[in-house]
CSV table of C-alpha atoms and ligand atoms in Angstrom, one decimal:
chain,number,residue,atom,x,y,z
G,1,MET,CA,-108.0,27.5,102.1
G,2,THR,CA,-110.5,26.2,104.6
G,3,ASP,CA,-108.5,23.1,105.3
G,4,VAL,CA,-105.7,25.2,106.8
G,5,PRO,CA,-106.1,25.2,110.6
G,6,VAL,CA,-106.6,28.4,112.5
G,7,ILE,CA,-106.4,29.2,116.2
G,8,THR,CA,-108.1,32.5,117.2
G,9,VAL,CA,-107.2,34.6,120.2
G,10,ASP,CA,-109.6,37.5,120.8
G,11,GLY,CA,-110.0,39.8,123.7
G,12,PRO,CA,-109.6,43.4,124.9
G,13,SER,CA,-106.3,45.4,124.8
G,14,GLY,CA,-103.8,44.3,127.3
G,15,SER,CA,-105.3,40.9,127.9
G,16,GLY,CA,-102.1,39.3,126.7
G,17,LYS,CA,-103.5,38.0,123.4
G,18,GLY,CA,-100.7,39.5,121.2
G,19,THR,CA,-97.8,37.9,123.1
G,20,VAL,CA,-99.6,34.6,123.6
G,21,SER,CA,-100.5,34.4,119.9
G,22,GLN,CA,-97.1,35.3,118.7
G,23,GLN,CA,-95.4,32.7,120.9
G,24,LEU,CA,-97.9,30.1,120.0
G,25,ALA,CA,-97.3,30.8,116.3
G,26,VAL,CA,-93.6,30.5,116.8
G,27,SER,CA,-93.9,27.1,118.7
G,28,LEU,CA,-96.2,25.7,116.0
G,29,GLY,CA,-94.2,27.2,113.1
G,30,TRP,CA,-97.5,28.8,111.9
G,31,HIS,CA,-98.2,32.2,110.5
G,32,TYR,CA,-99.4,35.0,112.8
G,33,LEU,CA,-102.0,37.7,112.1
G,34,ASP,CA,-102.1,40.8,114.3
G,35,SER,CA,-105.5,42.0,112.9
G,36,GLY,CA,-105.4,45.1,115.2
G,37,ALA,CA,-102.3,46.3,113.3
G,38,ILE,CA,-104.4,46.4,110.1
G,39,TYR,CA,-107.0,48.7,111.7
G,40,ARG,CA,-104.2,50.8,113.3
G,41,ALA,CA,-102.4,51.1,109.9
G,42,LEU,CA,-105.6,52.2,108.2
G,43,ALA,CA,-106.2,54.8,110.9
G,44,TYR,CA,-102.6,56.0,110.5
G,45,ALA,CA,-102.9,56.2,106.7
G,46,ALA,CA,-106.3,58.0,106.9
G,47,LYS,CA,-104.8,60.5,109.3
G,48,GLN,CA,-101.8,61.1,107.0
G,49,ALA,CA,-104.2,61.6,104.1
G,50,GLY,CA,-106.3,64.1,106.2
G,51,LEU,CA,-109.4,61.9,105.9
G,52,LYS,CA,-112.2,62.1,108.6
G,53,LEU,CA,-114.7,59.4,109.2
G,54,ASN,CA,-117.7,61.8,109.4
G,55,LYS,CA,-117.1,63.3,105.9
G,56,ASP,CA,-114.7,61.0,104.0
G,57,LYS,CA,-116.1,57.6,104.7
G,58,GLU,CA,-116.1,56.4,101.1
G,59,LYS,CA,-112.5,57.5,100.6
G,60,ILE,CA,-111.5,55.6,103.8
G,61,VAL,CA,-113.2,52.5,102.4
G,62,SER,CA,-111.2,52.9,99.2
G,63,LEU,CA,-108.1,53.4,101.2
G,64,ALA,CA,-108.8,50.2,103.2
G,65,LEU,CA,-109.1,48.2,100.0
G,66,ALA,CA,-106.0,49.6,98.4
G,67,LEU,CA,-103.8,49.8,101.6
G,68,LYS,CA,-100.2,48.9,100.7
G,69,LEU,CA,-99.5,47.0,103.9
G,70,VAL,CA,-96.8,44.5,104.4
G,71,PHE,CA,-96.0,42.5,107.6
G,72,LYS,CA,-92.3,41.7,107.7
G,73,PRO,CA,-91.8,38.8,110.2
G,74,THR,CA,-89.3,39.5,113.0
G,75,ALA,CA,-87.3,36.9,115.0
G,76,ASP,CA,-89.5,37.2,118.1
G,77,GLY,CA,-92.6,36.0,116.1
G,78,GLY,CA,-93.9,39.5,115.6
G,79,ALA,CA,-93.7,41.6,112.5
G,80,ASP,CA,-92.6,45.0,111.4
G,81,VAL,CA,-95.5,46.8,109.8
G,82,LEU,CA,-94.6,48.5,106.5
G,83,LEU,CA,-97.0,51.0,104.9
G,84,ALA,CA,-96.0,51.7,101.2
G,85,GLY,CA,-92.5,50.6,102.2
G,86,THR,CA,-92.3,52.8,105.3
G,87,ASP,CA,-91.9,51.2,108.7
G,88,ILE,CA,-94.8,52.4,110.8
G,89,SER,CA,-94.5,49.7,113.6
G,90,SER,CA,-93.9,52.2,116.4
G,91,SER,CA,-96.1,55.0,115.2
G,92,ILE,CA,-99.2,52.8,115.2
G,93,ARG,CA,-98.7,51.6,118.8
G,94,THR,CA,-99.8,54.8,120.5
G,95,GLU,CA,-103.1,54.8,122.3
G,96,GLU,CA,-104.1,57.8,120.1
G,97,CYS,CA,-103.7,55.5,117.0
G,98,GLY,CA,-105.6,52.8,118.9
G,99,ALA,CA,-108.5,55.1,119.6
G,100,MET,CA,-108.6,56.2,115.9
G,101,ALA,CA,-108.5,52.6,114.8
G,102,SER,CA,-111.4,51.8,117.2
G,103,LYS,CA,-113.5,54.6,115.7
G,104,LEU,CA,-113.0,53.4,112.1
G,105,ALA,CA,-113.4,49.7,113.2
G,106,ALA,CA,-117.0,50.5,114.4
G,107,ASP,CA,-118.0,51.0,110.7
G,108,GLY,CA,-119.4,48.0,108.9
G,109,ASP,CA,-118.2,49.0,105.4
G,110,ILE,CA,-114.7,49.6,106.6
G,111,ARG,CA,-114.7,46.3,108.3
G,112,ALA,CA,-116.0,44.6,105.2
G,113,ALA,CA,-113.2,46.2,103.2
G,114,LEU,CA,-110.6,44.6,105.4
G,115,LEU,CA,-112.1,41.2,105.7
G,116,GLN,CA,-110.5,39.4,102.7
G,117,ARG,CA,-107.1,40.9,103.5
G,118,GLN,CA,-107.3,39.2,106.9
G,119,ARG,CA,-108.6,35.9,105.5
G,120,GLY,CA,-105.6,35.9,103.1
G,121,PHE,CA,-103.3,35.2,106.0
G,122,ARG,CA,-104.8,31.7,106.3
G,123,GLN,CA,-101.9,29.9,104.6
G,124,PRO,CA,-100.3,26.5,105.3
G,125,PRO,CA,-99.3,25.1,107.6
G,126,GLY,CA,-101.6,27.1,109.9
G,127,LEU,CA,-102.5,30.5,111.3
G,128,VAL,CA,-102.7,32.0,114.8
G,129,ALA,CA,-104.9,35.1,114.5
G,130,ASP,CA,-105.4,37.7,117.2
G,131,GLY,CA,-108.0,40.5,117.4
G,132,ARG,CA,-111.6,41.1,118.5
G,133,ASP,CA,-113.7,39.2,116.0
G,134,MET,CA,-111.3,36.5,114.8
G,135,GLY,CA,-113.4,33.6,116.3
G,136,THR,CA,-116.8,35.2,115.6
G,137,VAL,CA,-116.6,36.7,112.1
G,138,VAL,CA,-113.3,36.3,110.3
G,139,PHE,CA,-112.5,32.6,111.1
G,140,PRO,CA,-115.7,31.2,112.5
G,141,ASP,CA,-114.5,27.7,111.5
G,142,ALA,CA,-111.3,28.0,113.6
G,143,THR,CA,-110.0,24.8,115.1
G,144,HIS,CA,-109.5,26.4,118.6
G,145,LYS,CA,-110.9,29.7,119.9
G,146,PHE,CA,-109.7,31.6,122.9
G,147,PHE,CA,-111.0,34.8,124.4
G,148,LEU,CA,-108.6,36.3,127.0
G,149,THR,CA,-109.7,38.9,129.5
G,150,ALA,CA,-108.1,40.6,132.5
G,151,SER,CA,-109.3,43.4,134.9
G,152,ALA,CA,-109.0,46.9,133.4
G,153,GLN,CA,-106.4,47.9,136.0
G,154,ILE,CA,-104.1,45.0,135.2
G,155,ARG,CA,-104.6,45.6,131.4
G,156,ALA,CA,-103.6,49.3,131.9
G,157,GLU,CA,-100.5,48.2,133.8
G,158,ARG,CA,-99.5,45.7,131.2
G,159,ARG,CA,-100.1,48.3,128.4
G,160,TYR,CA,-97.9,50.8,130.3
G,161,LYS,CA,-95.0,48.3,130.4
G,162,GLN,CA,-95.5,47.3,126.8
G,163,LEU,CA,-95.4,50.9,125.6
G,164,LYS,CA,-92.4,51.6,127.9
G,165,ASP,CA,-90.5,48.7,126.3
G,166,LYS,CA,-91.2,50.2,122.9
G,167,GLY,CA,-89.9,53.6,124.1
G,168,ILE,CA,-93.3,55.2,124.4
G,169,ASN,CA,-94.0,57.0,127.8
G,170,ASP,CA,-97.5,57.1,129.2
G,171,SER,CA,-99.2,56.9,132.6
G,172,ILE,CA,-101.2,54.1,134.1
G,173,PRO,CA,-104.2,56.2,135.1
G,174,ARG,CA,-104.4,57.8,131.7
G,175,LEU,CA,-104.1,54.4,130.0
G,176,PHE,CA,-106.8,53.0,132.3
G,177,THR,CA,-109.2,55.7,131.1
G,178,VAL,CA,-108.4,55.5,127.4
G,179,ILE,CA,-108.3,51.7,127.3
G,180,SER,CA,-111.6,51.4,129.2
G,181,LYS,CA,-113.2,53.8,126.7
G,182,ARG,CA,-111.8,52.0,123.7
G,183,ASP,CA,-112.9,48.6,125.0
G,184,ALA,CA,-116.4,49.9,125.7
G,185,ARG,CA,-116.6,51.1,122.1
G,186,ASP,CA,-115.3,47.8,120.7
G,187,ALA,CA,-117.7,45.8,122.9
G,188,GLY,CA,-120.7,48.0,122.3
G,189,ARG,CA,-120.6,48.5,118.6
G,190,THR,CA,-123.2,46.9,116.3
G,191,ASN,CA,-120.7,45.5,113.7
G,192,SER,CA,-118.6,42.6,114.9
G,193,PRO,CA,-118.6,43.6,118.5
G,194,MET,CA,-115.8,42.3,120.7
G,195,THR,CA,-117.4,39.2,122.3
G,196,PRO,CA,-116.4,35.6,122.8
G,197,ALA,CA,-117.5,33.2,120.2
G,198,ALA,CA,-120.1,30.7,121.5
G,199,ASP,CA,-117.4,27.9,121.2
G,200,ALA,CA,-114.5,30.0,122.6
G,201,ILE,CA,-112.6,29.2,125.8
G,202,VAL,CA,-112.8,32.3,128.0
G,203,LEU,CA,-109.8,32.8,130.2
G,204,ASP,CA,-109.3,35.6,132.8
G,205,THR,CA,-105.5,36.2,132.9
G,206,SER,CA,-105.5,38.8,135.7
G,207,GLU,CA,-103.8,36.5,138.1
G,208,MET,CA,-101.8,34.5,135.6
G,209,SER,CA,-98.2,34.9,134.4
G,210,LEU,CA,-97.6,35.0,130.6
G,211,GLU,CA,-96.0,31.5,130.9
G,212,GLN,CA,-99.1,30.1,132.7
G,213,VAL,CA,-101.4,31.5,130.0
G,214,ILE,CA,-99.2,30.1,127.2
G,215,GLY,CA,-99.0,26.8,129.0
G,216,TYR,CA,-102.8,26.6,129.4
G,217,VAL,CA,-103.4,27.5,125.7
G,218,ARG,CA,-100.9,24.9,124.5
G,219,GLN,CA,-102.5,22.3,126.7
G,220,GLN,CA,-105.9,23.0,125.3
G,221,VAL,CA,-104.6,23.0,121.7
G,222,GLY,CA,-102.8,19.7,122.4
G,223,TYR,CA,-99.3,20.9,121.6
G,224,GLN,CA,-98.0,20.5,125.1
G,225,SER,CA,-94.6,19.2,124.0
G,226,LEU,CA,-93.8,22.4,122.1
I,1,LIG,O1,-105.5,44.9,119.0
I,1,LIG,P1,-105.3,46.4,118.9
I,1,LIG,O2,-105.4,47.1,120.2
I,1,LIG,O3,-104.1,46.7,118.1
I,1,LIG,O4,-106.5,46.9,117.9
I,1,LIG,C1,-106.8,48.3,117.7
I,1,LIG,C2,-108.2,48.5,117.5
I,1,LIG,O5,-108.6,47.9,116.2
I,1,LIG,C3,-109.2,47.9,118.5
I,1,LIG,O6,-109.4,48.7,119.6
I,1,LIG,C4,-110.4,47.6,117.7
I,1,LIG,O7,-111.3,48.7,117.6
I,1,LIG,C5,-109.9,47.3,116.3
I,1,LIG,N1,-109.9,45.9,116.0
I,1,LIG,C6,-111.1,45.4,115.6
I,1,LIG,N2,-111.1,44.1,115.2
I,1,LIG,C7,-110.0,43.3,115.2
I,1,LIG,C8,-108.8,43.9,115.6
I,1,LIG,C9,-108.8,45.2,116.0
I,1,LIG,O8,-112.1,46.0,115.5
I,1,LIG,N3,-110.1,42.1,114.8
């Protein structure tokens, strides 16, 4: 499937990569991969099964390989996340689930177990993939690579609004702390650390509106008319 084009959008939480990727995928009529949701779903399933990383690592790897995960596309370009038929879309969005996902995601064997699943999303006519290592590890031959950043304060504020829209109540200072901790873990790990690919365009979105970011990305990709 290497002739199927891929656009990767990596970056820390709250950088806007999810919304930008979704909207880009809708404009292009391409598939969309929210790779973070896979890590979150695994963390959720591991917790449900009472598995702990420090003592059940092999079981978590087996769970990762066998995870009955389905993404059901929604009208806004996103997807409902179904685990063995149960909709877990909201349950996996909490920062607690994000932190658990980040701990599992630091393990090389767990990442390896999820690799082919992610590459399987590369289907015609194309794929927009968002995550931390889309441009560096999962789709190193992507057509276009972006790495979106924003200040930690702005990212915490965006996350707060995002969660509120999903009916989850949190506070900006608390989100600032947990997000900063999660990003430090994601950037500092040995296996597939969150870092821009050498050929990625790095964009600081702190002072940009969503429309401006999408406009910029479209321009770079060469689909301005969409
Ligand atoms: O993107 P999201 O915040 O949903 O991702 C949750 C966690 O999953 C991240 O903090 C990161 O640890 C992990 N992840 C990853 N590689 C990806 C996507 C997500 O390690 N490609």
